[in-house]
Coordinates of C-alpha atoms and ligand atoms in Angstrom, one line a residue:
M1 CA -43.1 2.3 -7.9
F2 CA -39.7 1.0 -9.0
R3 CA -38.6 1.3 -12.6
R4 CA -35.9 -0.8 -14.0
N5 CA -33.5 0.6 -16.5
A6 CA -31.8 -1.4 -19.3
F7 CA -29.6 -3.1 -16.8
G8 CA -32.3 -4.3 -14.5
R9 CA -31.3 -1.7 -11.8
F10 CA -33.7 0.4 -9.9
L11 CA -33.8 4.0 -10.6
V12 CA -33.6 5.8 -7.3
D13 CA -34.5 9.2 -8.7
D14 CA -38.1 8.0 -8.5
Y15 CA -37.7 8.6 -4.8
L16 CA -36.6 12.2 -5.0
T17 CA -39.3 14.6 -4.0
E18 CA -40.4 17.3 -6.4
A19 CA -38.1 19.8 -4.8
G20 CA -35.2 17.4 -5.4
T21 CA -34.9 16.6 -1.7
P22 CA -34.6 12.9 -1.2
S23 CA -37.2 11.2 0.8
R24 CA -35.0 8.7 2.5
R25 CA -37.7 7.2 4.7
R26 CA -40.0 6.7 1.8
F27 CA -37.2 5.2 -0.2
L28 CA -36.2 2.7 2.5
Q29 CA -39.8 1.8 3.1
G30 CA -40.1 1.0 -0.6
L31 CA -37.0 -1.1 -0.5
A32 CA -38.2 -3.0 2.5
A33 CA -41.6 -3.6 1.0
S34 CA -40.1 -5.0 -2.1
G35 CA -37.7 -7.2 -0.1
L36 CA -34.8 -5.4 -1.7
L37 CA -32.1 -3.6 0.2
L38 CA -29.0 -2.3 -1.4
T39 CA -25.8 -3.8 0.0
G40 CA -22.5 -2.1 0.4
G41 CA -23.8 0.4 2.9
A42 CA -25.5 2.5 0.4
V43 CA -27.9 4.7 2.2
L44 CA -29.6 7.0 -0.2
D45 CA -29.7 10.1 1.9
Q46 CA -28.4 12.6 -0.7
R47 CA -29.2 13.6 -4.2
V48 CA -28.5 10.8 -6.6
W49 CA -27.7 11.2 -10.3
A50 CA -29.7 8.4 -11.9
N51 CA -29.0 7.4 -15.5
P52 CA -25.7 9.2 -15.6
V53 CA -24.2 9.9 -19.0
F54 CA -20.4 10.3 -19.0
A55 CA -18.2 12.4 -21.3
A56 CA -15.9 9.4 -21.5
Y57 CA -15.3 5.9 -20.1
P58 CA -15.8 6.6 -16.3
F59 CA -13.5 3.9 -15.0
G60 CA -10.2 5.3 -16.3
L61 CA -8.5 4.9 -12.9
G62 CA -9.1 1.1 -12.9
I63 CA -10.3 -1.2 -10.1
A64 CA -8.7 -2.8 -7.1
S65 CA -9.2 -5.2 -4.3
G66 CA -7.6 -5.3 -0.8
D67 CA -7.6 -6.1 2.9
P68 CA -8.8 -9.7 2.5
S69 CA -10.4 -11.6 5.3
A70 CA -11.4 -15.3 5.3
D71 CA -14.8 -14.4 4.0
G72 CA -14.3 -11.4 1.8
F73 CA -12.3 -8.4 0.8
V74 CA -12.7 -4.8 -0.3
I75 CA -13.3 -3.9 -3.9
W76 CA -12.7 -0.4 -5.1
T77 CA -13.2 1.9 -8.1
K78 CA -13.5 5.6 -8.6
L79 CA -15.6 7.4 -11.2
A80 CA -13.4 9.8 -13.2
P81 CA -14.4 10.1 -16.9
L82 CA -11.9 12.9 -17.3
P83 CA -9.3 11.9 -14.8
L84 CA -7.2 15.1 -15.0
A85 CA -10.1 17.5 -15.2
R86 CA -11.6 19.3 -12.1
N87 CA -13.4 16.7 -10.0
G88 CA -12.4 14.0 -12.5
G89 CA -15.0 15.3 -14.9
M90 CA -17.8 14.3 -12.6
A91 CA -21.0 16.2 -11.7
M92 CA -21.2 16.9 -8.0
K93 CA -23.9 14.3 -7.3
A94 CA -23.8 10.9 -5.9
V95 CA -24.0 8.1 -8.4
E96 CA -25.0 4.5 -8.0
V97 CA -22.4 1.9 -9.0
T98 CA -23.3 -1.7 -9.2
Y99 CA -20.9 -4.6 -8.6
E100 CA -20.8 -8.3 -9.2
I101 CA -18.7 -11.0 -7.6
G102 CA -18.1 -14.1 -9.7
A103 CA -16.9 -17.6 -8.9
E104 CA -14.9 -17.8 -12.1
A105 CA -13.1 -15.4 -14.4
N106 CA -15.8 -15.7 -17.1
M107 CA -18.4 -14.3 -14.6
R108 CA -21.0 -16.8 -15.7
Q109 CA -21.7 -17.7 -12.1
I110 CA -22.4 -14.5 -10.1
V111 CA -22.3 -15.3 -6.3
Q112 CA -23.1 -11.7 -5.1
R113 CA -24.3 -8.5 -6.6
G114 CA -25.1 -5.2 -5.1
S115 CA -24.6 -1.5 -5.4
A116 CA -22.9 1.4 -3.6
L117 CA -23.0 5.1 -3.9
A118 CA -20.0 7.0 -5.4
R119 CA -20.2 10.2 -3.4
P120 CA -18.7 13.5 -4.3
E121 CA -17.4 13.8 -0.7
L122 CA -15.0 11.0 -1.5
G123 CA -14.2 12.1 -5.0
H124 CA -16.7 9.5 -6.3
A125 CA -14.6 6.6 -4.9
V126 CA -16.4 3.3 -4.1
H127 CA -15.3 1.0 -1.4
V128 CA -17.4 -2.1 -1.0
E129 CA -16.6 -4.5 1.9
V130 CA -17.6 -7.9 0.4
S131 CA -18.4 -10.7 3.0
G132 CA -20.0 -14.1 3.1
L133 CA -17.5 -15.7 0.7
E134 CA -15.6 -19.0 1.1
P135 CA -12.0 -18.9 2.5
N136 CA -8.8 -19.3 0.6
R137 CA -10.0 -19.1 -3.0
D138 CA -10.1 -16.8 -6.0
Y139 CA -13.1 -14.6 -6.7
F140 CA -13.6 -12.2 -9.6
Y141 CA -15.4 -8.8 -9.6
R142 CA -16.5 -6.0 -11.8
F143 CA -18.4 -2.7 -11.6
T144 CA -21.1 -1.1 -13.8
C145 CA -22.3 2.4 -14.0
G146 CA -24.1 4.5 -16.6
G147 CA -24.1 1.5 -19.0
E148 CA -20.3 1.2 -18.8
R149 CA -18.5 -1.7 -17.3
T150 CA -15.0 -2.3 -15.8
I151 CA -12.7 -5.1 -16.7
T152 CA -12.9 -8.2 -14.4
G153 CA -10.5 -8.2 -11.6
R154 CA -9.2 -11.1 -9.5
A155 CA -9.4 -11.0 -5.8
R156 CA -8.8 -13.8 -3.2
T157 CA -10.0 -14.5 0.3
F158 CA -7.5 -15.4 3.0
P159 CA -7.5 -18.8 4.7
V160 CA -9.4 -19.1 8.0
A161 CA -7.2 -17.8 10.9
N162 CA -5.1 -20.7 12.4
A163 CA -6.4 -23.2 9.8
P164 CA -3.5 -25.5 8.5
I165 CA -2.1 -23.9 5.4
E166 CA 0.9 -25.1 3.4
R167 CA 1.9 -22.3 1.2
A168 CA 1.6 -18.6 0.4
H169 CA 3.0 -16.6 -2.4
F170 CA 3.0 -12.8 -2.3
G171 CA 4.7 -9.7 -3.7
V172 CA 6.2 -6.6 -2.0
L173 CA 6.7 -3.3 -3.8
G174 CA 6.4 0.4 -3.6
C175 CA 8.2 3.7 -4.4
Q176 CA 6.9 4.5 -7.9
R177 CA 7.9 8.0 -8.9
Y178 CA 6.3 8.8 -12.1
E179 CA 9.1 10.8 -13.7
D180 CA 11.7 8.2 -12.9
G181 CA 10.5 5.4 -15.1
Y182 CA 7.8 3.3 -16.7
F183 CA 5.7 1.0 -14.5
T184 CA 6.7 -2.1 -16.4
A185 CA 7.4 -3.9 -13.1
F186 CA 3.7 -3.8 -12.4
R187 CA 3.0 -5.7 -15.6
H188 CA 5.4 -8.5 -14.4
V189 CA 3.8 -8.4 -11.0
A190 CA 0.4 -9.1 -12.6
D191 CA 1.8 -12.1 -14.3
E192 CA 2.9 -13.6 -10.9
H193 CA -0.7 -14.3 -9.8
F194 CA 0.2 -13.5 -6.2
D195 CA -2.1 -14.5 -3.3
F196 CA -1.7 -10.9 -2.2
I197 CA 0.6 -7.9 -2.6
Y198 CA 2.0 -5.7 0.1
H199 CA 2.6 -2.0 -0.9
Y200 CA 5.0 -0.3 1.5
G201 CA 4.2 3.2 0.5
D202 CA 5.3 6.1 -1.8
Y203 CA 2.4 5.3 -4.1
I204 CA 2.7 8.9 -5.3
Y205 CA 5.3 11.6 -4.8
E206 CA 4.1 15.0 -3.7
Y207 CA 6.9 17.0 -5.5
R208 CA 6.5 19.6 -8.2
M209 CA 6.8 18.1 -11.7
V210 CA 10.2 17.6 -13.2
R211 CA 11.0 18.4 -16.8
P212 CA 13.9 16.8 -18.7
N213 CA 17.3 18.3 -18.0
E214 CA 16.1 19.8 -14.7
R215 CA 18.1 17.2 -12.8
P216 CA 21.0 14.8 -13.5
L217 CA 18.7 11.7 -13.3
P218 CA 16.9 11.1 -16.7
V219 CA 13.3 12.1 -16.7
A220 CA 11.5 9.2 -18.3
R221 CA 8.0 10.7 -18.2
V222 CA 6.7 14.2 -17.7
M223 CA 3.6 14.5 -15.5
P224 CA 0.7 16.0 -17.5
G225 CA -0.8 19.3 -16.5
D226 CA 2.4 21.0 -15.3
P227 CA 1.6 20.3 -11.6
D228 CA 3.3 22.1 -8.7
E229 CA 4.0 20.6 -5.3
I230 CA 0.7 19.4 -3.9
Y231 CA -1.1 20.7 -0.8
S232 CA -4.9 20.7 -1.2
L233 CA -7.2 17.7 -1.5
G234 CA -7.8 18.6 -5.2
D235 CA -4.1 18.6 -5.8
Y236 CA -3.6 15.2 -4.2
R237 CA -6.6 13.8 -6.1
Q238 CA -5.1 15.0 -9.3
R239 CA -1.7 13.4 -8.5
Y240 CA -3.4 10.0 -7.9
A241 CA -5.3 10.4 -11.1
I242 CA -2.0 10.9 -13.0
Y243 CA -0.4 7.8 -11.4
K244 CA -3.5 5.6 -11.5
S245 CA -4.1 6.3 -15.2
D246 CA -1.1 4.0 -15.9
P247 CA -2.3 0.8 -17.5
D248 CA 0.5 -1.4 -15.9
L249 CA -0.4 -0.2 -12.4
Q250 CA -4.0 -0.9 -13.1
L251 CA -3.2 -4.5 -14.3
A252 CA -1.3 -5.2 -11.0
H253 CA -4.2 -3.9 -9.0
A254 CA -6.6 -6.1 -10.9
S255 CA -4.4 -9.2 -10.5
A256 CA -4.6 -9.7 -6.7
P257 CA -5.7 -8.1 -3.4
W258 CA -3.3 -5.5 -2.0
L259 CA -2.4 -4.7 1.6
V260 CA -1.5 -1.1 1.4
S261 CA 0.4 1.2 3.7
F262 CA 1.7 4.7 3.3
D263 CA 5.1 6.2 3.8
D264 CA 6.1 9.8 3.7
H265 CA 5.4 10.9 0.1
E266 CA 1.7 10.3 0.3
V267 CA 1.8 13.5 2.3
D268 CA 5.3 15.2 2.5
N269 CA 8.9 14.1 2.3
N270 CA 10.2 12.7 5.6
F271 CA 7.2 14.0 7.7
A272 CA 7.2 12.7 11.2
G273 CA 4.0 12.9 13.1
L274 CA 3.0 16.5 12.8
V275 CA 6.5 17.6 11.9
S276 CA 6.7 18.5 8.2
E277 CA 9.8 18.7 6.1
Q278 CA 9.8 22.5 6.1
N279 CA 8.8 22.7 9.8
V280 CA 5.6 24.6 9.2
P281 CA 3.5 25.0 12.4
P282 CA 2.0 21.6 13.3
E283 CA -1.6 22.9 13.3
I284 CA -1.1 24.0 9.7
F285 CA 0.7 20.9 8.6
A286 CA -2.2 18.9 10.1
L287 CA -4.5 20.4 7.4
R288 CA -2.1 19.1 4.6
R289 CA -1.8 15.7 6.3
A290 CA -5.6 15.5 6.4
A291 CA -5.8 16.2 2.7
G292 CA -3.1 13.6 1.9
F293 CA -4.7 11.0 4.1
Q294 CA -8.2 11.6 2.6
A295 CA -6.8 11.3 -0.9
W296 CA -4.9 8.1 0.0
Y297 CA -8.1 6.6 1.5
E298 CA -10.1 7.5 -1.5
H299 CA -7.7 5.8 -3.9
M300 CA -6.9 2.6 -2.0
P301 CA -8.9 -0.6 -1.4
L302 CA -9.3 0.1 2.3
R303 CA -12.0 -0.8 4.8
R304 CA -14.3 1.7 6.5
A305 CA -12.1 1.5 9.6
S306 CA -9.5 3.5 7.7
I307 CA -11.7 6.5 6.8
P308 CA -9.7 9.4 8.1
N309 CA -10.8 11.6 10.9
G310 CA -9.2 14.9 10.1
P311 CA -5.4 14.5 10.1
S312 CA -5.7 11.0 11.7
I313 CA -6.1 7.7 10.0
H314 CA -6.1 4.1 11.2
A315 CA -3.7 2.3 9.0
Y316 CA -1.9 -0.3 11.2
R317 CA -3.7 -3.6 11.1
R318 CA -3.2 -7.4 11.5
F319 CA -3.9 -10.2 9.0
L320 CA -3.8 -13.9 9.8
Y321 CA -3.0 -16.2 6.9
G322 CA -4.2 -19.5 8.3
D323 CA -1.6 -20.9 10.7
L324 CA 1.1 -19.9 8.3
A325 CA 1.6 -16.2 8.9
Q326 CA 0.6 -13.3 11.1
I327 CA 1.1 -10.1 9.1
D328 CA 1.3 -6.9 11.0
V329 CA 1.1 -3.9 8.7
L330 CA 2.7 -1.1 10.6
D331 CA 2.5 2.7 10.4
T332 CA 6.0 4.3 11.0
R333 CA 5.0 7.8 10.0
Q334 CA 1.9 9.0 11.9
F335 CA 3.0 8.4 15.5
R336 CA 6.8 8.6 15.3
S337 CA 9.0 11.1 17.0
D338 CA 10.8 13.8 14.9
Q339 CA 14.0 12.6 13.2
P340 CA 16.8 13.5 15.7
C341 CA 19.7 15.8 14.9
G342 CA 17.8 17.7 12.2
D343 CA 17.2 14.6 10.1
G344 CA 19.7 13.6 7.4
A345 CA 22.5 11.2 8.1
H346 CA 25.0 11.4 11.0
A347 CA 28.1 9.6 12.3
A348 CA 27.1 10.1 15.9
C349 CA 23.8 11.6 17.0
A350 CA 23.3 11.5 20.8
D351 CA 19.6 12.3 20.4
A352 CA 19.1 9.1 18.3
L353 CA 19.7 7.2 21.6
K354 CA 17.0 9.0 23.6
P355 CA 14.7 6.5 25.3
E356 CA 11.6 8.4 24.4
N357 CA 12.2 8.2 20.6
T358 CA 9.5 6.1 18.9
M359 CA 8.7 4.8 15.4
L360 CA 5.3 3.4 16.2
G361 CA 4.0 5.5 19.1
E362 CA 3.0 4.0 22.5
K363 CA -0.4 2.6 21.5
Q364 CA 0.8 0.9 18.3
E365 CA 3.9 -0.5 20.0
A366 CA 1.7 -2.1 22.7
W367 CA -0.7 -3.5 20.1
L368 CA 2.2 -5.0 18.2
A369 CA 3.8 -6.5 21.3
D370 CA 0.4 -8.0 22.4
G371 CA -0.1 -9.5 19.0
L372 CA 3.4 -11.0 18.9
R373 CA 2.9 -12.5 22.4
R374 CA -0.4 -14.1 21.4
S375 CA 0.8 -15.3 17.9
S376 CA 0.9 -19.0 17.2
A377 CA 1.7 -18.4 13.5
R378 CA 4.7 -20.2 11.9
W379 CA 5.9 -16.9 10.4
N380 CA 5.6 -13.5 12.0
V381 CA 5.7 -10.8 9.4
L382 CA 6.3 -7.1 10.1
A383 CA 5.2 -5.3 7.0
Q384 CA 6.5 -1.7 7.4
Q385 CA 8.4 1.1 5.7
V386 CA 11.9 2.1 6.8
M387 CA 15.0 -0.1 7.5
V388 CA 15.0 -1.7 11.0
M389 CA 18.5 -3.2 11.0
R390 CA 21.5 -1.0 11.7
H391 CA 22.9 0.4 8.5
D392 CA 26.2 2.2 8.3
R393 CA 25.8 3.6 4.8
D394 CA 29.0 5.6 4.5
P395 CA 31.1 4.2 1.6
D396 CA 34.2 5.6 3.2
P397 CA 35.7 2.7 5.3
K398 CA 37.0 5.2 7.9
K399 CA 33.7 7.0 8.5
T400 CA 30.2 6.0 9.7
S401 CA 26.8 7.4 8.7
Y402 CA 23.3 6.5 9.9
S403 CA 20.1 7.8 8.5
M404 CA 17.9 9.5 11.1
D405 CA 14.7 8.7 9.2
K406 CA 15.2 5.0 9.7
W407 CA 15.1 2.9 13.0
D408 CA 18.7 4.0 13.4
G409 CA 17.2 7.4 14.5
A410 CA 15.2 5.7 17.2
V411 CA 17.7 3.2 18.6
A412 CA 15.7 2.7 21.9
A413 CA 12.5 1.9 19.9
R414 CA 14.4 -0.7 18.0
Q415 CA 15.7 -2.2 21.2
R416 CA 12.2 -2.3 22.6
L417 CA 11.1 -4.1 19.5
F418 CA 13.9 -6.6 19.8
D419 CA 13.2 -7.1 23.5
T420 CA 9.6 -8.0 22.5
L421 CA 10.7 -10.4 19.8
E422 CA 12.9 -12.1 22.5
S423 CA 10.4 -12.1 25.4
A424 CA 7.5 -13.1 23.2
R425 CA 9.7 -15.9 21.7
T426 CA 8.5 -14.8 18.3
A427 CA 8.7 -17.6 15.8
N428 CA 10.5 -16.8 12.6
A429 CA 10.3 -13.0 12.5
V430 CA 10.5 -11.5 9.0
V431 CA 10.6 -7.8 8.5
L432 CA 9.5 -6.4 5.1
T433 CA 10.8 -2.9 4.2
G434 CA 11.0 -0.4 1.4
D435 CA 11.8 3.3 1.3
I436 CA 15.4 3.4 0.2
H437 CA 15.0 2.4 -3.5
Q438 CA 17.6 -0.4 -3.2
N439 CA 17.6 -4.1 -2.5
W440 CA 19.1 -5.2 0.8
A441 CA 18.9 -8.4 2.8
G442 CA 20.1 -8.9 6.3
E443 CA 19.7 -10.3 9.8
L444 CA 18.4 -8.6 13.0
K445 CA 21.1 -9.1 15.6
A446 CA 20.7 -8.9 19.3
N447 CA 23.9 -6.9 19.2
F448 CA 24.9 -5.4 15.9
D449 CA 28.5 -4.9 17.2
D450 CA 28.8 -8.7 17.7
P451 CA 28.1 -10.8 14.5
K452 CA 28.0 -13.9 16.8
S453 CA 25.1 -12.5 18.9
R454 CA 21.6 -14.0 18.6
T455 CA 19.7 -13.6 15.3
L456 CA 16.2 -12.4 16.1
G457 CA 14.9 -12.4 12.6
V458 CA 15.6 -11.4 9.0
E459 CA 14.9 -8.3 7.0
F460 CA 14.2 -8.1 3.3
V461 CA 14.3 -4.6 1.9
A462 CA 12.6 -4.3 -1.5
T463 CA 13.8 -1.9 -4.1
S464 CA 11.5 0.6 -5.9
I465 CA 9.3 0.2 -8.9
T466 CA 10.8 3.2 -10.5
S467 CA 12.3 5.7 -8.0
G468 CA 15.9 6.3 -8.7
G469 CA 15.8 5.4 -12.4
D470 CA 17.5 2.5 -14.1
G471 CA 20.1 2.0 -11.4
A472 CA 22.9 -0.6 -11.5
D473 CA 23.8 -3.9 -9.9
V474 CA 26.3 -3.9 -7.0
T475 CA 28.1 -0.6 -6.9
K476 CA 31.6 -0.1 -5.5
A477 CA 30.1 1.9 -2.6
G478 CA 27.6 -0.8 -2.0
Q479 CA 30.4 -3.4 -1.7
V480 CA 32.1 -1.3 1.0
V481 CA 28.9 -0.9 2.8
L482 CA 28.3 -4.7 2.8
Q483 CA 31.8 -5.2 4.3
K484 CA 31.1 -2.6 7.0
N485 CA 27.8 -4.3 8.0
P486 CA 28.5 -8.0 8.6
H487 CA 24.8 -8.7 9.3
I488 CA 23.8 -7.5 5.8
G489 CA 24.2 -10.1 3.1
F490 CA 23.0 -8.6 -0.1
F491 CA 22.8 -5.3 -1.9
N492 CA 21.6 -4.4 -5.4
N493 CA 20.6 -1.0 -6.9
Q494 CA 18.2 -2.0 -9.7
R495 CA 14.4 -1.5 -9.8
G496 CA 11.8 -4.2 -9.4
Y497 CA 9.8 -5.9 -6.7
M498 CA 10.1 -8.9 -4.3
R499 CA 8.5 -12.3 -4.5
H500 CA 8.1 -14.3 -1.3
T501 CA 7.1 -17.9 -1.1
L502 CA 6.5 -19.4 2.3
S503 CA 5.6 -22.8 3.5
Q504 CA 5.6 -24.5 7.0
G505 CA 9.2 -25.5 6.4
G506 CA 10.8 -22.5 4.9
W507 CA 10.7 -19.0 3.3
Q508 CA 12.1 -18.1 0.0
A509 CA 12.7 -14.4 -1.0
D510 CA 13.4 -13.6 -4.6
Y511 CA 14.8 -10.3 -5.7
R512 CA 13.1 -9.6 -9.0
V513 CA 14.9 -6.9 -11.0
L514 CA 14.3 -5.0 -14.3
D515 CA 17.1 -4.3 -16.8
R516 CA 15.8 -0.7 -17.1
V517 CA 12.8 1.5 -16.4
T518 CA 13.6 4.7 -18.4
T519 CA 12.1 3.0 -21.4
A520 CA 9.1 0.7 -21.5
G521 CA 9.0 -3.1 -22.0
A522 CA 11.9 -4.1 -19.7
A523 CA 12.6 -7.8 -19.0
V524 CA 12.5 -9.1 -15.4
S525 CA 14.8 -11.6 -13.9
T526 CA 15.6 -13.0 -10.4
R527 CA 18.8 -11.3 -9.3
A528 CA 19.2 -13.3 -6.0
S529 CA 17.2 -15.6 -3.8
F530 CA 17.5 -16.2 0.0
V531 CA 16.0 -18.9 2.1
V532 CA 15.1 -19.0 5.8
E533 CA 14.5 -22.4 7.4
A534 CA 11.6 -22.4 9.9
G535 CA 13.0 -22.7 13.4
K536 CA 16.5 -21.7 12.4
P537 CA 17.1 -18.0 12.7
G538 CA 19.0 -16.4 9.8
M539 CA 19.1 -16.5 6.1
S540 CA 21.3 -18.1 3.5
P541 CA 21.7 -17.5 -0.3
K542 CA 19.9 -20.0 -2.5
Ligands
LIG601 FE1 10.3 6.4 -2.1

């Protein structure tokens, strides 16, 4: 009944009927009779391409792991032998992909193996939710298909919730516009051997390709294939294929599990709920949002709970890292109100003060407040996208300017968040932010007009991987902005990522910057470090 191929795998085409229609019942009966059941949720209810032969190496988009729990994580890959070709060069059939979980990097001791179907409905992506592993330790994984095998990636389980844990070490990064530079930062990220990595969004940019001399900023790399702005699922898939073909990005994915979130450019610049940048009718924008979310899901190591439902996706979620940290990954795009005063930056926008303005939406806001009230973690981390603290960004000392896309455009929502931090007596709140392609560090003040008011937490804003080009250290404008915002203690305009090390006693935040991104091979250095003492609100330079 079962045949084995050269790799000892079962050939499921034996269970296709003569007409090519799968006999699912018969197949499952066969599996049950033999005591073998495929793991990874693979239910063979569609035509399967057994013994696939690929035109080229099928794992050109790499591998990834993510969303760790105390007993597992997601492992991910996507079959694309010709990444930029239609459908990634794949036939429109489901393909069985096998995976192995190893206790050591040499993969001599395999602790789990199984298989999953790469389905055409999901662009031949594979998401396996691995469980039954030990907490707080490294594991290794790889995939095989059609006689081809991936590199071995490193994943890591989280500690058991509330178990005593002394230390964590993780990275924060995002904003990786292809044309703006090389992904050298990711190579350095891989060398850090982080416990996990938080990606705050802008994994891709949806814009039309830019050629050299089409803008003042240098174009370091031109996107292949002459792509226009992206709208359809096929367009979004192709954009991910361009980005994910990058070997440095693939290394960073293979180095540690990621907690991913999206910001605006996974769909459309500065979208807010169903309001698009160009204000197309919401029911039409919903179609584009659905395409963007599906492509994001397909390319990220996410759990089944994040499979999109039309234009909706569940992306906010909570992680407990022992008793050391509660990490709330937030979604500040899908449920937010429209940017007031027509978006942009304004000195005074009365609509920014409207009580109904929201960044999280009612449901997520209540979920966050409930989680903070229940938390017994030493550190309470809000992993999100846009700057929470007040930020007068006008370099003219006589003027003020607040960005309506940030929490400055939803002042009442920020006040509700701060009220929650106070009423929940949230211990050691740390906000992790991205979005603006610059490094910033500051304190969340009960009253931003009074530097002596209570400090409710700190905010570390991580710069971009590439977006904005080479950049520079402290600019003159940046110095003025620092003086105008006494709660902000650091500004830098280079590219890179953040490295955070936390223990029961303290938190250290390192701003890792690259000397350039418009050419490859840049060196990395620590531009500044800040420490937060547990139980003592506020930060100080190290
Ligand atoms: Fe960005």
